Coordinates of C-alpha atoms in Angstrom, one line a residue:
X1 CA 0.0 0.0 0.0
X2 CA 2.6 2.2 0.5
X3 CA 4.4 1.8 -2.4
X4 CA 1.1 2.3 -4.4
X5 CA 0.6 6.0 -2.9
X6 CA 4.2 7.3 -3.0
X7 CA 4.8 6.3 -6.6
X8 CA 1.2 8.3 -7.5
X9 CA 1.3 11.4 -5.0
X10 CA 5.4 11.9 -6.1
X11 CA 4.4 11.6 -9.4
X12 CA 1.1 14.7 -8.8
X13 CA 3.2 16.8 -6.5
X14 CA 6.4 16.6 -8.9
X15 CA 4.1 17.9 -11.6
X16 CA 2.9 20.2 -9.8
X17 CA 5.8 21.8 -8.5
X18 CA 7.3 21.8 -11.9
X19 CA 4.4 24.2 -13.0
X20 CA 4.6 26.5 -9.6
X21 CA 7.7 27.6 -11.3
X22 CA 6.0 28.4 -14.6
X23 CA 3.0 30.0 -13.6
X24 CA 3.0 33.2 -11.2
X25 CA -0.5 33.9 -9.8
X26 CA -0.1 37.5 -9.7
X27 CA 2.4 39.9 -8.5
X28 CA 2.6 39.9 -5.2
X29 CA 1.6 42.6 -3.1
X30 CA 3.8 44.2 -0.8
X31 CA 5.2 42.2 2.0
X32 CA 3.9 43.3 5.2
X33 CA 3.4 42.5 8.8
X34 CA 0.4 40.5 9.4
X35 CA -1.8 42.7 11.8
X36 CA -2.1 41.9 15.6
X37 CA -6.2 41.2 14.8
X38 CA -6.6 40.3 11.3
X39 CA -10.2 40.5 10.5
X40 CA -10.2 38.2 7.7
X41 CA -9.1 35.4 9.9
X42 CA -11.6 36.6 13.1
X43 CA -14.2 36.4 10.9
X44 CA -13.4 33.0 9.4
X45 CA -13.6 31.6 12.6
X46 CA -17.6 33.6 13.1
X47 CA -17.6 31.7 9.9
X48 CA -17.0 28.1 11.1
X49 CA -19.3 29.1 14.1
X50 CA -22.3 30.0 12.2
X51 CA -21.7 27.2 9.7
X52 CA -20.5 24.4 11.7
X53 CA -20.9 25.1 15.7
X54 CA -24.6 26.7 15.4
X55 CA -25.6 25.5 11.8
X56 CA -24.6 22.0 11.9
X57 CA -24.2 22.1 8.0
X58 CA -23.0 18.9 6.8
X59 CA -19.8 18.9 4.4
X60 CA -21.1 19.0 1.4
X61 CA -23.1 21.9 2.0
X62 CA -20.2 23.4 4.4
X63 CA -18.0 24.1 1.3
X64 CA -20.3 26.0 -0.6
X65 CA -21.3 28.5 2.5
X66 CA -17.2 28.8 3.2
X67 CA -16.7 29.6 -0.5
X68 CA -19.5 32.8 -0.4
X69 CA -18.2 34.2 2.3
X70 CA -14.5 34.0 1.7
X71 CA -15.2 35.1 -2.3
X72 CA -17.2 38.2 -1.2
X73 CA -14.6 38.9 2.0
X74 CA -11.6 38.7 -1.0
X75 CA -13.5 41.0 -3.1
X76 CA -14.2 43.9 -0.6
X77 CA -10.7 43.8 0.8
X78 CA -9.1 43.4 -3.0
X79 CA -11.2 46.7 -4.1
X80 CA -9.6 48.7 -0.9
X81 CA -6.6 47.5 -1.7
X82 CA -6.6 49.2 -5.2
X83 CA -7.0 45.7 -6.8
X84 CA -4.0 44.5 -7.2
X85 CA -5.3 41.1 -8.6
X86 CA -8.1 40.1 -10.3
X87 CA -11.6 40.1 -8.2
X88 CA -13.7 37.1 -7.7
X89 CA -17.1 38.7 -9.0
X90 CA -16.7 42.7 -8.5
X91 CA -14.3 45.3 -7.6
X92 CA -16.4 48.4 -6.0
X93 CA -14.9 51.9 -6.7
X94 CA -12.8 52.7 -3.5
X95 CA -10.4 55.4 -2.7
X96 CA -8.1 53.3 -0.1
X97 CA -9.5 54.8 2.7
X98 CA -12.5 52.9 3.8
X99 CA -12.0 50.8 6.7
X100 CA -11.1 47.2 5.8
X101 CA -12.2 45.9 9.1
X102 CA -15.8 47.3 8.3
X103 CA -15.5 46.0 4.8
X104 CA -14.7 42.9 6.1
X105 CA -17.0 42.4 8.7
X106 CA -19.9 43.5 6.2
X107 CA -19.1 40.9 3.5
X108 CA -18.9 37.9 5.8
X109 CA -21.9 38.9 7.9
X110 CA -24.3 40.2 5.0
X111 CA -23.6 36.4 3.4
X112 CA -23.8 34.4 6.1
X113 CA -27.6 36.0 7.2
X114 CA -28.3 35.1 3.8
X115 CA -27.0 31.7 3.9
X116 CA -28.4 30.9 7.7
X117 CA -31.5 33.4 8.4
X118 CA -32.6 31.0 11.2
X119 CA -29.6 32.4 13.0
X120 CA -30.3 36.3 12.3
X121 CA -30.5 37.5 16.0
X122 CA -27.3 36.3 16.9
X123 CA -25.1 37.0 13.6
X124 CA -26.7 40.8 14.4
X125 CA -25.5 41.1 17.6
X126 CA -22.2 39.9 16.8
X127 CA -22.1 42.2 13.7
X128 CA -23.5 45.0 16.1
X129 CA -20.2 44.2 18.4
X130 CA -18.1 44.2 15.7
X131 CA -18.8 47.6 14.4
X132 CA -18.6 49.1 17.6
X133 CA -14.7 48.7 17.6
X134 CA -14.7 50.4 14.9
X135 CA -14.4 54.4 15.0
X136 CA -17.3 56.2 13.5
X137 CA -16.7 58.7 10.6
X138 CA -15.8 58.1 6.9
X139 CA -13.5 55.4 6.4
X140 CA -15.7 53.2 8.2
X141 CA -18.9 53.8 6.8
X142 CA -17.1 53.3 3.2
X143 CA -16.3 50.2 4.5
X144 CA -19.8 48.7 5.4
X145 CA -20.9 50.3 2.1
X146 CA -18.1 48.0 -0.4
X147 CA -19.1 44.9 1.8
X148 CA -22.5 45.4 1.2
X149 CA -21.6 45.5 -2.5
X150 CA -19.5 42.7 -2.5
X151 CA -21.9 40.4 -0.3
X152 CA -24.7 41.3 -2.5
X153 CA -22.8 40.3 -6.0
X154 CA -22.1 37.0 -3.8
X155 CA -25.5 36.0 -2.9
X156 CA -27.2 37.4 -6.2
X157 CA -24.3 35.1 -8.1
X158 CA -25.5 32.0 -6.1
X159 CA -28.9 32.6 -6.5
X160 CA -30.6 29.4 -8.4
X161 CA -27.4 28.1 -8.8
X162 CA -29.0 24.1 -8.1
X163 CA -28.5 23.7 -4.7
X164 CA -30.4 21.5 -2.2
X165 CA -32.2 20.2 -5.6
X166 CA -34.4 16.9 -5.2
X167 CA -31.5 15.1 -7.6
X168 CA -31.3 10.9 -5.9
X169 CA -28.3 8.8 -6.0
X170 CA -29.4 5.6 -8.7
X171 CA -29.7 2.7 -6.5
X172 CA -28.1 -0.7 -7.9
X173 CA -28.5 -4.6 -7.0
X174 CA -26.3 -6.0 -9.2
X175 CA -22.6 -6.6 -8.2
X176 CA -21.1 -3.2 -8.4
X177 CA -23.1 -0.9 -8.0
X178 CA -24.2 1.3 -5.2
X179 CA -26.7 1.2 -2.4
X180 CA -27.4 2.8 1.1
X181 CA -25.3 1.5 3.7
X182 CA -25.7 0.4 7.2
X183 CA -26.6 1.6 10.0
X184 CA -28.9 4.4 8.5
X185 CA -29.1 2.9 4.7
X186 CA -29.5 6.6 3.5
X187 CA -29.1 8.6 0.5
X188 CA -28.6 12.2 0.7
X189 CA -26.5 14.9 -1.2
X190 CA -26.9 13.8 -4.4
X191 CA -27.8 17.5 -5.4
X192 CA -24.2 18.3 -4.6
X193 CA -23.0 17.4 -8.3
X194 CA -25.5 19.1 -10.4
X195 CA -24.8 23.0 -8.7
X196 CA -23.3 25.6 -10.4
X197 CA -19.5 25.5 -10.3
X198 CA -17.6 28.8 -8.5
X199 CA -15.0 28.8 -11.3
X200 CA -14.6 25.9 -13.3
X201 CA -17.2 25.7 -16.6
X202 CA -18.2 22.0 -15.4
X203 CA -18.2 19.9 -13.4
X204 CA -18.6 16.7 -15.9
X205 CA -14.3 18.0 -17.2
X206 CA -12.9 16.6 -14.3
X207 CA -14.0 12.8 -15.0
X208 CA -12.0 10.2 -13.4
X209 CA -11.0 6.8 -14.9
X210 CA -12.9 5.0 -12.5
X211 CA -12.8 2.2 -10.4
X212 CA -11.3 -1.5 -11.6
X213 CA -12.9 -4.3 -12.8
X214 CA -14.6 -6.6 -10.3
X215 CA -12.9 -9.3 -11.7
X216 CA -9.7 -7.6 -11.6
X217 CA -6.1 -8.4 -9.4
X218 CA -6.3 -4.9 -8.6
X219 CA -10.2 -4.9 -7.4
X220 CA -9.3 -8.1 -5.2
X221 CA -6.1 -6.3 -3.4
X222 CA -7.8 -3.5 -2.8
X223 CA -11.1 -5.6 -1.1
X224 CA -8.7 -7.4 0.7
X225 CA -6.5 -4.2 2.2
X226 CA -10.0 -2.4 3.2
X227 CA -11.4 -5.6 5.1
X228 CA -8.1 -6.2 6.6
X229 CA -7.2 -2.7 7.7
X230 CA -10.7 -1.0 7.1
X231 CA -12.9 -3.4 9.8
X232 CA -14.1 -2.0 13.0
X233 CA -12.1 -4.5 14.7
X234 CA -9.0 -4.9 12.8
X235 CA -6.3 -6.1 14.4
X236 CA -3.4 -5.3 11.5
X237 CA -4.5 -1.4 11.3
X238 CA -2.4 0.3 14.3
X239 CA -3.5 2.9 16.9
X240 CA -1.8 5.6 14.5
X241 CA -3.4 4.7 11.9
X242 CA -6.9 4.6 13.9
X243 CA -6.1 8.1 15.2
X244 CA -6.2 9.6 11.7
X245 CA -8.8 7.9 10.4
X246 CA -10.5 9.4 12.9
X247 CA -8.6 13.0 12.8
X248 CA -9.6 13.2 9.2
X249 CA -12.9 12.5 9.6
X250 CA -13.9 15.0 12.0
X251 CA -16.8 17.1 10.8
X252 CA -15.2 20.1 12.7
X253 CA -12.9 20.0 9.6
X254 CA -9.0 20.0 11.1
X255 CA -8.3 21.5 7.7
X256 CA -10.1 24.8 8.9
X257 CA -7.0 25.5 11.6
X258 CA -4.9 24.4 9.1
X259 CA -5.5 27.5 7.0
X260 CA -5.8 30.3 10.0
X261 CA -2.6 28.8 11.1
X262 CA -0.4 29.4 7.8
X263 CA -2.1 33.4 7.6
X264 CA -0.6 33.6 10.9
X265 CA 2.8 31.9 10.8
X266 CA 3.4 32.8 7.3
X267 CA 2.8 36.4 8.6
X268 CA 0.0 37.2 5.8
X269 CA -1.2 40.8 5.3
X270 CA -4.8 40.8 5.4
X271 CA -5.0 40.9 1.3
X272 CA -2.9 38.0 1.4
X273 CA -4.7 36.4 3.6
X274 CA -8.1 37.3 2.1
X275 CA -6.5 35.9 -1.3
X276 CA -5.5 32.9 0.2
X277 CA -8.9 32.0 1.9
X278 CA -10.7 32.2 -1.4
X279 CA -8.6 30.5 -3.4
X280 CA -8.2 27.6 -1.1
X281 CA -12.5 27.6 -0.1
X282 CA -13.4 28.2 -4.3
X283 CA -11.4 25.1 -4.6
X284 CA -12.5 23.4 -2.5
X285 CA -16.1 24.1 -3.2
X286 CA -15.9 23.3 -7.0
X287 CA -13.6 19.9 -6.2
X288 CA -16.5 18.9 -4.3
X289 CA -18.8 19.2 -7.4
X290 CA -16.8 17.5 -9.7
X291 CA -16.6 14.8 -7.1
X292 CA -19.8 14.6 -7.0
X293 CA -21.1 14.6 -10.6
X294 CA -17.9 11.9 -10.9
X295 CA -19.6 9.4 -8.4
X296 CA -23.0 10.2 -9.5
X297 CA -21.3 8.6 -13.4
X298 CA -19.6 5.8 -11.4
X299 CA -22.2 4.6 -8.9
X300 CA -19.8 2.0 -7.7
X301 CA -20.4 0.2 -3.9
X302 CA -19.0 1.0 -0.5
X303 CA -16.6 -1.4 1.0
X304 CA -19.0 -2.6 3.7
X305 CA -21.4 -3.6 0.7
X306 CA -18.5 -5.1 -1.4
X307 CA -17.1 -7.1 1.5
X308 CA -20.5 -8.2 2.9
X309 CA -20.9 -9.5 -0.3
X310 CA -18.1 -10.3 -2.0
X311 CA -19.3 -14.1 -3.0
X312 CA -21.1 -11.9 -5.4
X313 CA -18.7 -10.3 -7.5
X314 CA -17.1 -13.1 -9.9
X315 CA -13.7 -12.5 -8.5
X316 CA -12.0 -15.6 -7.3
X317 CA -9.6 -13.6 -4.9
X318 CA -12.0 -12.1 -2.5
X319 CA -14.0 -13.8 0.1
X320 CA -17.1 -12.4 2.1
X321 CA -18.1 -11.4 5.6
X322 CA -21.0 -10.6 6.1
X323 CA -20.8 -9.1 9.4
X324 CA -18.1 -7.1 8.7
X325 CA -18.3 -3.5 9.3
X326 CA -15.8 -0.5 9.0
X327 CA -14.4 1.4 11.9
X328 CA -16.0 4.9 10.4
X329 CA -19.7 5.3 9.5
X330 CA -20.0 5.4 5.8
X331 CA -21.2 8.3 4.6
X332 CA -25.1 8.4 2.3
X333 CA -23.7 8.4 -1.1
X334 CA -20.8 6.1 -3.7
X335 CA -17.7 5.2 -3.0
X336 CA -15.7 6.6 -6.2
X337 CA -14.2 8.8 -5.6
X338 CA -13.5 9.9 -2.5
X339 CA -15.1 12.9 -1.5
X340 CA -12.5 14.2 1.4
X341 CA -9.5 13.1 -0.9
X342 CA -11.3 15.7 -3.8
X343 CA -11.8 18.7 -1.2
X344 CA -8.5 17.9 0.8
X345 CA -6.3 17.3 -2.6
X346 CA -7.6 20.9 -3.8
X347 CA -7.2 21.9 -0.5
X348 CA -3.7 21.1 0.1
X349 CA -2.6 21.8 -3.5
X350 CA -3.8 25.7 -3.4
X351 CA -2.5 26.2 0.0
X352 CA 1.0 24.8 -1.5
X353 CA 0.8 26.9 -5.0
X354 CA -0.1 30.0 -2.8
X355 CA 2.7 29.7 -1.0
X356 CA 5.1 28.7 -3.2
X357 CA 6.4 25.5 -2.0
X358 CA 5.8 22.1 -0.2
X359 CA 7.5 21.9 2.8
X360 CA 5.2 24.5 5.2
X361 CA 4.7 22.7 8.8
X362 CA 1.2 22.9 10.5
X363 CA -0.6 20.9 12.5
X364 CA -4.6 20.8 13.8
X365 CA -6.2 19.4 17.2
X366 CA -9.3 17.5 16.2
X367 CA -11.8 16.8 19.3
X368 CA -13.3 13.3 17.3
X369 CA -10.0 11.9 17.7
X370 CA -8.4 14.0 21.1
X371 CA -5.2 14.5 19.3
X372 CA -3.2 16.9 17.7
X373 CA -1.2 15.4 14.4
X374 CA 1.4 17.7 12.6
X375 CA 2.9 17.5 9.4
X376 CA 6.1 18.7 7.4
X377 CA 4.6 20.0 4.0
X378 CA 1.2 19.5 2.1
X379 CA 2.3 16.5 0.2
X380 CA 2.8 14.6 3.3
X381 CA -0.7 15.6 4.8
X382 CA -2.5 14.7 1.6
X383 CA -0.8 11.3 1.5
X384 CA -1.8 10.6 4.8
X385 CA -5.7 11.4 3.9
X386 CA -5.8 9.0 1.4
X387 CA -4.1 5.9 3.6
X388 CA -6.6 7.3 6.6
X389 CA -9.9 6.7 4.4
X390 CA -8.9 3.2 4.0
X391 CA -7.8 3.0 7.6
X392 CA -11.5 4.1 8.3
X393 CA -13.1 1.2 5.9
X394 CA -15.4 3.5 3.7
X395 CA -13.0 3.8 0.8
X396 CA -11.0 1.8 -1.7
X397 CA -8.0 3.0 -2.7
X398 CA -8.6 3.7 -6.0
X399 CA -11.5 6.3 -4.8
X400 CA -8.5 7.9 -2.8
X401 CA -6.0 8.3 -5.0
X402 CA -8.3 9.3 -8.1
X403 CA -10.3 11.5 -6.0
X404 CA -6.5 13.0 -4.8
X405 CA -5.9 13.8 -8.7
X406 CA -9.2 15.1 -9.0
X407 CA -8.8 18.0 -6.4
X408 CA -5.2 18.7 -7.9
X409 CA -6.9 18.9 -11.3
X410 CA -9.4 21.7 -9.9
X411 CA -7.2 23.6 -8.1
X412 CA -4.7 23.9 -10.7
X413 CA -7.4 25.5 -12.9
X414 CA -8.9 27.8 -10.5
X415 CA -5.8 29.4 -9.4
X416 CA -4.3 29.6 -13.0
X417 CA -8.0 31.8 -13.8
X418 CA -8.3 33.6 -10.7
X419 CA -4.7 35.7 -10.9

């Protein structure tokens, strides 16, 4: 197994590296001091807390609400800035002065009311605080007037764009192909891979080559590392490797420290920072489309269906257990690809193309697992998410590392388009 994901993720990260040297996003703006407060990252984390702490949103609807509010937070601070890159949607007139703390604050909160109107009286209230840190005069009220503008282009953008549609997963009997999975044997987000992409023209140009043949060597090796590593009570997989299949599954995404922490120890200016976020959450949002119209072409079974019934598939080299189950809950929709590897892949490649090269150290605490796991670059981190989702039992290793190239593929083309 090892040898399987080195040769593949040297082979994407070499490639990718290669072209970091060929393509410049933009010039960059001037190096300076990250502020003691930057607002961009405060308001991230109001962000997560709307989305994720109050909202509960699930994470395929947790990348588009991310992607809004960093796109329209980019935008406002881009226009004060006297655009020195390209804007997302718009770039409001500004004179330099407004208040980019106002601005700021405006964008994120005018798009996440939109997003979670159940949660109006508190996102006011915080808002309310927010401002009042703020001095009155001028600068400040030009501030709250370009967030308004650029929270407005946001939300009117997203408007119809195919979310929450009534779209179902195609159920399947025959050997193969997919169906709800124990325990809640549901089907849910199958909307996810018909929405309008952020950047990318569509979503049907990222298509993967798909899973192997059931009656394949490679099909039977990968049924066989799944049940033996995979299984709620494996014995071969080792507390390390249960820690971060846990780690990585959290739904308090690690990945969200990840990127505060590089604003902060990268000492990003607040344009940089703002830059960075929407890069990385556009990504990130349109990887998770592709992935999703991919597994909706695919419909290919879980690894607790194809182990339970493995004396079903026609390949000599797998055998079934029908009470096996893997150590993670498998999530309501197909296996291929994998979901996580799609959004962390574009994820992780962005972050690394931002910044210019691999080897960045970070680390996240995730509360699902109790434990803090660091890492010495991107490529490392990535690799590891595509062991851990075999470690948990809910993916084959094909649906890792395709889903992997899938997220490099999308972030490659959004940040050679958004410059």
């Amino acid at each position: 197994m090892v040898n399987v994901f080195n040769v593949s993720m040297r082979r994407q990260f070499g490639a990718a590296v290669a072209m970091i040297v060929a393509i410049v996003l933009a010039p960059p703006a001037p190096a300076t001091a990250a502020p003691a407060t930057n607002p961009v990252i405060a308001w991230d984390l109001n962000a997560q807390e709307a989305i994720w702490d109050v909202g509960r949103q699930l994470p395929w609807v947790q990348g588009r609400s991310f992607a809004m509010v960093s796109g329209a937070v980019y935008d406002a601070v881009n226009a004060i800035a006297g655009r020195p890159y390209q804007p997302y949607l718009v770039a409001p007139r500004a004179t330099g002065q407004e208040s980019t703390d106002a601005a700021v604050a405006t964008a994120a909160h005018r798009v996440l009311l939109a997003l979670l109107p159940a949660q109006r009286e508190r996102l006011v209230a915080e808002y309310a605080a927010a401002l009042a840190e703020i001095p009155d005069g001028a600068a400040k009220q030009g501030g709250i007037a370009i967030g308004d503008q650029t929270a407005a282009a946001m939300i009117a953008s997203r408007a119809n764009d195919g979310s929450f549609g009534d779209q179902r997963w195609v159920h399947g009997t025959e050997p193969g192909q997919w169906r709800p999975t124990p325990p809640a044997f549901a089907s849910e987000a199958a909307w996810v891979g018909f929405v309008r992409p952020f950047v990318v023209p569509s979503a049907a140009m990222f298509r993967t080559d798909g899973p192997p043949a059931l009656t394949s060597a490679r099909y039977a090796r990968e049924v066989n590392e799944v049940q033996r590593l995979g299984g709620v009570d494996s014995t071969a997989r080792t507390p390390d490797q249960t820690e971060a299949a846990i780690w990585w599954h959290d739904r308090n995404v690690t990945e969200w420290q990840i990127k505060r922490q590089l604003a902060q120890t990268q000492r990003l200016s607040v344009l940089r920072t703002a830059r960075m976020f929407a890069l990385v959450d556009l990504s990130v949002a349109d990887a998770a489309i592709a992935c999703s119209d991919d597994k909706r072409a695919w419909s290919f079974w879980r690894p607790v269906t194809a182990v339970q019934l493995a004396d079903t598939d026609g390949n000599p080299g797998t055998t079934a257990d029908p009470t096996w189950m893997p150590l993670l809950v498998t999530p309501p929709f197909p296996d291929h690809p994998s979901g996580h590897a799609c959004a962390t892949a574009a994820r992780m490649a962005t972050l690394r193309t931002f910044l210019g090269r691999d080897r960045v150290a970070f680390s996240a605490y995730s509360v699902d697992a109790d434990a803090t796991r660091h890492f010495s670059g991107f490529a490392q981190a990535i690799d590891e998410l595509l062991r851990a989702r075999v470690w948990g039992g809910i993916h084959f290793t094909s649906a890792s590392v395709q889903g992997g190239e899938l997220g490099e593929e999308v972030s490659r083309y959004v940040t050679t388009r958004l410059r």
